[in-house]
């Protein structure tokens, strides 16, 4: 094994992906010293080097081998069509790419876009969508402030990133066709060395543990012994709950893990079954 092997990771220097990308790296236990304005940094406790770039450049740099892996939105990845592979979905920076039209215009279906001028920063994804729907329209590529294009007479519609929808609303537009759903993903170069693959697998293992911990909570409760079986079925946990006797006869303490998604529903059922003193605490890491 080549001990000098390391992974070069490209992350967004400053923008909507940066904070969550850095937080994930930190929760994976990887630290680095980043001088203000520096474009490169070395991890102090993992064979990893950081390149801090504009998000648009990340797929290309990973494809060209300047970086081995990178964190980028699926929207940018699909638009750049670079030769890279998605190694893992990261679940943050969720958004969608949608077509929007002036809000006082009626909109029935996609055929209405025939012959229209659509402003976008995502010409390839849009062209793909229009082609697969048999619609011919004029795509106007612009690099920013797409939402103002209809207001200044530059276009009849836009195709832009939407998150809460408030930017469209403020600009007198309404979302009519979501065409692409996106979240941040970890990408990799298809050809990385055996040593680098081992490092990537180490990183992926840590990322999965961080994600599992975020999605789960540790739960402790007191229950009458007669309810142990039914409560066990409500909080089965990773294998099965731990059960400890309480000093009070006829009662036990049960400990388990509960998923964030069914959290409130399960809590209500537990209360209905007579569980008391329910404590829910965050999990720091969960080895899955
Ligand atoms: O400088 P650099 O090129 O690195 O960054 P950037 O300005 O190109 O990108 P940035 O930081 O704005 O976004 C990075 C990535 O975050 C995008 O590629 C998406 O994958 C993701 N993302 C998530 C978003 C949004 N949410 C988002 N709301 N990207 C952009 N927006 C913008 C959108 O363009 C529109 O102007 O926010 C506005 C819409 O937001 P709402 O909430 O008003 O609907
Ligand atoms: Zn960008």
Short mmCIF file of C-alpha atoms and ligand atoms in Angstrom, two decimals:
data_model
loop_
_atom_site.label_atom_id
_atom_site.label_comp_id
_atom_site.label_asym_id
_atom_site.label_seq_id
_atom_site.Cartn_x
_atom_site.Cartn_y
_atom_site.Cartn_z
CA UNK A 1 0.00 0.00 0.00
CA UNK A 2 1.30 3.39 -0.99
CA UNK A 3 1.28 5.44 2.21
CA UNK A 4 1.54 8.71 0.34
CA UNK A 5 -1.85 8.19 -1.36
CA UNK A 6 -4.33 10.94 -0.66
CA UNK A 7 -7.72 12.14 -1.83
CA UNK A 8 -8.15 15.58 -3.27
CA UNK A 9 -11.65 16.87 -2.62
CA UNK A 10 -13.15 19.88 -4.40
CA UNK A 11 -15.72 21.84 -2.43
CA UNK A 12 -17.49 25.13 -3.09
CA UNK A 13 -15.46 28.09 -1.82
CA UNK A 14 -18.41 30.22 -0.83
CA UNK A 15 -22.07 29.73 -1.57
CA UNK A 16 -25.07 27.62 -0.71
CA UNK A 17 -23.12 24.34 -0.62
CA UNK A 18 -20.13 25.50 1.41
CA UNK A 19 -21.38 25.49 4.97
CA UNK A 20 -23.07 22.08 4.84
CA UNK A 21 -20.10 20.57 2.96
CA UNK A 22 -17.65 21.80 5.59
CA UNK A 23 -19.95 20.73 8.43
CA UNK A 24 -20.13 17.20 6.98
CA UNK A 25 -16.33 17.01 6.66
CA UNK A 26 -16.03 18.20 10.26
CA UNK A 27 -18.55 15.64 11.54
CA UNK A 28 -16.54 12.98 9.70
CA UNK A 29 -13.73 13.93 12.09
CA UNK A 30 -11.55 15.52 9.40
CA UNK A 31 -9.93 18.83 10.34
CA UNK A 32 -7.97 21.28 8.28
CA UNK A 33 -6.50 24.73 8.68
CA UNK A 34 -7.85 27.11 6.11
CA UNK A 35 -6.11 30.46 5.73
CA UNK A 36 -8.45 33.29 4.76
CA UNK A 37 -8.80 33.39 1.00
CA UNK A 38 -6.74 30.21 0.51
CA UNK A 39 -7.79 28.00 -2.39
CA UNK A 40 -6.02 24.91 -1.10
CA UNK A 41 -5.71 23.30 2.33
CA UNK A 42 -4.33 20.09 3.77
CA UNK A 43 -6.21 17.95 6.31
CA UNK A 44 -4.31 17.50 9.56
CA UNK A 45 -5.65 14.04 10.46
CA UNK A 46 -6.68 12.33 7.19
CA UNK A 47 -4.81 11.95 3.88
CA UNK A 48 -6.94 14.58 2.19
CA UNK A 49 -6.35 17.86 0.37
CA UNK A 50 -9.07 20.46 -0.13
CA UNK A 51 -9.55 22.58 -3.22
CA UNK A 52 -11.96 25.47 -2.73
CA UNK A 53 -13.60 26.34 -6.06
CA UNK A 54 -16.68 27.75 -7.78
CA UNK A 55 -19.32 25.03 -7.93
CA UNK A 56 -19.53 25.19 -11.74
CA UNK A 57 -15.86 24.16 -12.03
CA UNK A 58 -16.11 21.15 -9.71
CA UNK A 59 -17.42 18.47 -12.15
CA UNK A 60 -14.78 19.43 -14.75
CA UNK A 61 -11.92 19.42 -12.25
CA UNK A 62 -12.96 16.00 -10.96
CA UNK A 63 -13.30 14.62 -14.51
CA UNK A 64 -9.86 16.02 -15.46
CA UNK A 65 -8.18 14.56 -12.38
CA UNK A 66 -7.31 17.91 -10.76
CA UNK A 67 -9.48 16.64 -7.89
CA UNK A 68 -10.43 13.01 -7.15
CA UNK A 69 -13.79 13.69 -5.52
CA UNK A 70 -16.05 16.70 -5.08
CA UNK A 71 -19.30 17.97 -3.62
CA UNK A 72 -21.72 19.59 -6.05
CA UNK A 73 -25.44 20.01 -6.78
CA UNK A 74 -26.98 17.46 -9.16
CA UNK A 75 -28.27 20.37 -11.25
CA UNK A 76 -24.73 21.56 -12.01
CA UNK A 77 -23.59 17.99 -12.56
CA UNK A 78 -26.37 17.30 -15.10
CA UNK A 79 -25.71 20.57 -16.92
CA UNK A 80 -21.94 20.06 -17.19
CA UNK A 81 -22.25 16.45 -18.40
CA UNK A 82 -18.72 15.69 -17.15
CA UNK A 83 -17.35 12.18 -17.03
CA UNK A 84 -17.78 11.55 -13.28
CA UNK A 85 -19.73 9.14 -11.06
CA UNK A 86 -22.08 9.89 -8.15
CA UNK A 87 -20.56 8.12 -5.13
CA UNK A 88 -23.20 9.17 -2.57
CA UNK A 89 -26.21 11.43 -2.18
CA UNK A 90 -25.73 13.93 0.65
CA UNK A 91 -29.29 15.11 1.32
CA UNK A 92 -28.61 18.85 1.68
CA UNK A 93 -29.06 21.86 -0.68
CA UNK A 94 -32.27 20.34 -2.01
CA UNK A 95 -33.94 22.34 -4.77
CA UNK A 96 -35.63 21.91 -8.13
CA UNK A 97 -35.19 23.36 -11.58
CA UNK A 98 -38.55 24.63 -12.82
CA UNK A 99 -40.13 26.47 -15.70
CA UNK A 100 -42.06 29.56 -14.58
CA UNK A 101 -44.29 31.97 -16.50
CA UNK A 102 -45.81 35.38 -15.63
CA UNK A 103 -48.39 34.73 -12.92
CA UNK A 104 -51.34 36.26 -14.78
CA UNK A 105 -50.85 33.90 -17.73
CA UNK A 106 -52.96 30.76 -17.85
CA UNK A 107 -50.95 27.59 -18.27
CA UNK A 108 -52.41 24.23 -19.29
CA UNK A 109 -49.48 22.12 -20.40
CA UNK A 110 -46.00 22.00 -21.85
CA UNK A 111 -47.18 22.42 -25.48
CA UNK A 112 -47.87 26.06 -24.66
CA UNK A 113 -44.12 26.65 -24.55
CA UNK A 114 -43.85 25.99 -28.32
CA UNK A 115 -42.09 28.95 -29.99
CA UNK A 116 -41.62 30.80 -26.67
CA UNK A 117 -38.38 32.43 -25.48
CA UNK A 118 -37.16 30.80 -22.25
CA UNK A 119 -34.30 32.33 -20.23
CA UNK A 120 -32.12 29.96 -18.21
CA UNK A 121 -28.64 29.21 -16.87
CA UNK A 122 -29.31 25.51 -17.54
CA UNK A 123 -29.64 25.27 -21.35
CA UNK A 124 -28.74 21.57 -21.60
CA UNK A 125 -31.19 20.31 -18.96
CA UNK A 126 -33.91 22.52 -20.46
CA UNK A 127 -33.17 21.42 -24.05
CA UNK A 128 -33.39 17.81 -22.90
CA UNK A 129 -36.75 18.38 -21.25
CA UNK A 130 -38.20 20.25 -24.24
CA UNK A 131 -36.93 17.63 -26.67
CA UNK A 132 -38.38 14.74 -24.71
CA UNK A 133 -41.74 16.55 -24.77
CA UNK A 134 -41.54 17.34 -28.48
CA UNK A 135 -41.58 21.10 -27.88
CA UNK A 136 -39.46 23.58 -29.83
CA UNK A 137 -38.65 26.81 -28.00
CA UNK A 138 -35.94 29.48 -28.04
CA UNK A 139 -33.48 28.96 -25.21
CA UNK A 140 -31.77 32.16 -24.03
CA UNK A 141 -28.77 31.33 -21.91
CA UNK A 142 -28.06 33.93 -19.22
CA UNK A 143 -25.74 33.49 -16.28
CA UNK A 144 -27.61 35.19 -13.45
CA UNK A 145 -30.77 37.05 -12.38
CA UNK A 146 -32.81 34.84 -14.68
CA UNK A 147 -36.03 35.72 -12.84
CA UNK A 148 -36.04 39.30 -14.14
CA UNK A 149 -35.94 38.26 -17.83
CA UNK A 150 -39.74 38.28 -18.47
CA UNK A 151 -40.17 41.61 -16.65
CA UNK A 152 -37.64 43.36 -18.93
CA UNK A 153 -39.00 41.78 -22.10
CA UNK A 154 -36.05 39.44 -22.64
CA UNK A 155 -38.07 36.23 -22.44
CA UNK A 156 -41.61 34.82 -22.15
CA UNK A 157 -40.69 32.29 -19.46
CA UNK A 158 -37.77 31.24 -17.27
CA UNK A 159 -36.24 27.95 -16.21
CA UNK A 160 -34.50 28.48 -12.88
CA UNK A 161 -33.65 26.94 -9.53
CA UNK A 162 -36.51 27.10 -7.02
CA UNK A 163 -36.33 26.41 -3.32
CA UNK A 164 -39.04 28.24 -1.33
CA UNK A 165 -40.56 29.85 -4.45
CA UNK A 166 -40.33 33.37 -3.02
CA UNK A 167 -37.94 34.69 -5.72
CA UNK A 168 -40.43 33.70 -8.43
CA UNK A 169 -43.29 35.21 -6.47
CA UNK A 170 -41.51 38.54 -5.89
CA UNK A 171 -40.80 38.75 -9.62
CA UNK A 172 -44.42 38.15 -10.64
CA UNK A 173 -43.83 34.59 -11.87
CA UNK A 174 -45.47 31.24 -11.11
CA UNK A 175 -43.89 27.81 -11.21
CA UNK A 176 -45.57 25.62 -13.83
CA UNK A 177 -43.21 22.71 -14.66
CA UNK A 178 -40.67 21.25 -12.24
CA UNK A 179 -38.22 19.55 -14.62
CA UNK A 180 -35.32 18.38 -12.42
CA UNK A 181 -34.92 17.62 -8.69
CA UNK A 182 -31.52 18.16 -7.11
CA UNK A 183 -29.54 17.70 -3.93
CA UNK A 184 -25.84 17.85 -3.08
CA UNK A 185 -23.89 14.74 -4.12
CA UNK A 186 -20.40 13.42 -3.61
CA UNK A 187 -18.88 12.75 -7.02
CA UNK A 188 -15.73 10.84 -7.93
CA UNK A 189 -13.47 10.36 -10.87
CA UNK A 190 -14.26 6.96 -12.46
CA UNK A 191 -10.59 5.93 -12.43
CA UNK A 192 -9.02 6.36 -9.01
CA UNK A 193 -6.21 4.18 -7.65
CA UNK A 194 -6.77 1.22 -5.33
CA UNK A 195 -5.32 3.23 -2.42
CA UNK A 196 -7.62 6.14 -3.15
CA UNK A 197 -10.62 3.80 -3.42
CA UNK A 198 -9.78 2.52 0.07
CA UNK A 199 -9.64 6.11 1.38
CA UNK A 200 -12.92 6.95 -0.35
CA UNK A 201 -14.57 3.90 1.25
CA UNK A 202 -13.28 5.08 4.64
CA UNK A 203 -14.82 8.50 4.00
CA UNK A 204 -18.13 6.99 2.80
CA UNK A 205 -18.32 4.83 5.91
CA UNK A 206 -17.97 7.97 8.06
CA UNK A 207 -20.52 9.89 5.97
CA UNK A 208 -23.08 7.09 6.32
CA UNK A 209 -22.53 7.03 10.11
CA UNK A 210 -23.01 10.81 10.32
CA UNK A 211 -26.17 10.64 8.19
CA UNK A 212 -27.61 7.74 10.20
CA UNK A 213 -26.97 9.65 13.45
CA UNK A 214 -28.73 12.72 12.06
CA UNK A 215 -31.75 10.62 11.05
CA UNK A 216 -32.12 8.83 14.37
CA UNK A 217 -32.56 9.65 18.04
CA UNK A 218 -31.83 7.68 21.20
CA UNK A 219 -34.99 7.11 23.24
CA UNK A 220 -35.34 6.11 26.91
CA UNK A 221 -38.65 5.49 28.67
CA UNK A 222 -40.26 3.79 31.65
CA UNK A 223 -42.92 1.18 30.98
CA UNK A 224 -45.08 -1.25 32.97
CA UNK A 225 -43.74 -4.79 32.52
CA UNK A 226 -47.06 -5.86 31.04
CA UNK A 227 -46.48 -3.48 28.08
CA UNK A 228 -42.94 -4.57 27.19
CA UNK A 229 -43.94 -6.66 24.15
CA UNK A 230 -46.09 -4.00 22.51
CA UNK A 231 -43.55 -1.24 23.20
CA UNK A 232 -40.78 -3.45 21.82
CA UNK A 233 -42.69 -3.61 18.54
CA UNK A 234 -42.99 0.20 18.45
CA UNK A 235 -39.27 0.88 19.07
CA UNK A 236 -37.43 -2.16 17.68
CA UNK A 237 -34.18 -0.14 17.34
CA UNK A 238 -31.08 -1.53 15.63
CA UNK A 239 -31.51 -5.07 16.96
CA UNK A 240 -33.93 -4.87 19.88
CA UNK A 241 -34.38 -2.46 22.81
CA UNK A 242 -32.35 -2.80 26.03
CA UNK A 243 -34.52 -3.50 29.05
CA UNK A 244 -33.41 -2.70 32.61
CA UNK A 245 -35.45 -3.26 35.78
CA UNK A 246 -36.53 -0.16 37.70
CA UNK A 247 -36.32 -0.02 41.51
CA UNK A 248 -40.11 0.20 41.48
CA UNK A 249 -41.54 -3.36 41.13
CA UNK A 250 -43.48 -4.08 37.93
CA UNK A 251 -41.67 -1.37 35.92
CA UNK A 252 -38.75 -1.40 33.47
CA UNK A 253 -36.65 1.18 31.65
CA UNK A 254 -36.44 0.60 27.87
CA UNK A 255 -33.71 2.12 25.63
CA UNK A 256 -33.76 2.14 21.85
CA UNK A 257 -33.21 4.12 18.64
CA UNK A 258 -36.03 5.85 16.82
CA UNK A 259 -36.14 7.26 13.28
CA UNK A 260 -36.66 11.00 12.85
CA UNK A 261 -39.31 10.43 10.15
CA UNK A 262 -41.82 8.53 12.30
CA UNK A 263 -40.85 10.28 15.49
CA UNK A 264 -44.10 12.01 16.56
CA UNK A 265 -46.34 9.16 15.47
CA UNK A 266 -44.34 6.66 17.55
CA UNK A 267 -44.20 8.98 20.59
CA UNK A 268 -48.01 9.28 20.56
CA UNK A 269 -48.41 5.49 20.35
CA UNK A 270 -45.92 4.99 23.20
CA UNK A 271 -47.86 7.37 25.42
CA UNK A 272 -51.10 5.59 24.54
CA UNK A 273 -49.49 2.29 25.66
CA UNK A 274 -48.59 3.77 29.07
CA UNK A 275 -44.94 4.75 28.55
CA UNK A 276 -43.79 7.43 30.99
CA UNK A 277 -40.74 9.66 31.52
CA UNK A 278 -39.86 9.57 27.82
CA UNK A 279 -36.43 11.09 27.08
CA UNK A 280 -35.16 11.65 23.54
CA UNK A 281 -31.50 12.53 23.01
CA UNK A 282 -29.40 13.20 19.89
CA UNK A 283 -26.94 10.58 18.69
CA UNK A 284 -23.44 11.78 17.92
CA UNK A 285 -22.44 8.97 15.53
CA UNK A 286 -24.24 5.78 14.50
CA UNK A 287 -22.15 2.92 13.12
CA UNK A 288 -24.27 1.17 10.49
O1 LIG B 1 -20.09 31.22 -6.82
P1 LIG B 1 -20.48 29.85 -7.23
O2 LIG B 1 -20.53 29.65 -8.73
O3 LIG B 1 -19.68 28.79 -6.52
O4 LIG B 1 -21.98 29.63 -6.66
P2 LIG B 1 -23.39 29.90 -7.37
O5 LIG B 1 -23.80 31.29 -7.07
O6 LIG B 1 -23.38 29.44 -8.79
O7 LIG B 1 -24.30 28.85 -6.61
P3 LIG B 1 -25.06 28.94 -5.21
O8 LIG B 1 -24.08 29.00 -4.09
O9 LIG B 1 -26.12 29.98 -5.26
O10 LIG B 1 -25.81 27.52 -5.24
C1 LIG B 1 -25.09 26.33 -5.20
C2 LIG B 1 -26.07 25.16 -5.36
O11 LIG B 1 -27.02 25.20 -4.29
C3 LIG B 1 -26.94 25.18 -6.59
O12 LIG B 1 -26.28 24.70 -7.74
C4 LIG B 1 -28.08 24.27 -6.18
O13 LIG B 1 -27.71 22.91 -6.34
C5 LIG B 1 -28.22 24.54 -4.68
N1 LIG B 1 -29.37 25.40 -4.31
C6 LIG B 1 -30.29 25.08 -3.34
C7 LIG B 1 -29.72 26.59 -4.80
C8 LIG B 1 -30.86 27.00 -4.13
N2 LIG B 1 -31.19 26.05 -3.22
C9 LIG B 1 -31.46 28.28 -4.47
N3 LIG B 1 -32.48 28.63 -3.88
N4 LIG B 1 -29.16 27.36 -5.77
C10 LIG B 1 -29.70 28.55 -6.07
N5 LIG B 1 -30.82 29.04 -5.47
C11 LIG B 1 -31.27 30.40 -5.92
C12 LIG B 1 -31.99 30.38 -7.28
O14 LIG B 1 -31.07 30.54 -8.33
C13 LIG B 1 -32.95 31.56 -7.18
O15 LIG B 1 -32.30 32.77 -7.51
O16 LIG B 1 -32.19 30.97 -5.03
C14 LIG B 1 -33.27 31.59 -5.71
C15 LIG B 1 -34.54 30.81 -5.47
O17 LIG B 1 -34.73 30.56 -4.13
P4 LIG B 1 -36.20 30.64 -3.50
O18 LIG B 1 -36.07 30.12 -2.11
O19 LIG B 1 -36.59 32.11 -3.53
O20 LIG B 1 -37.12 29.79 -4.35
ZN1 LIG B 2 -21.96 28.59 -9.72
#
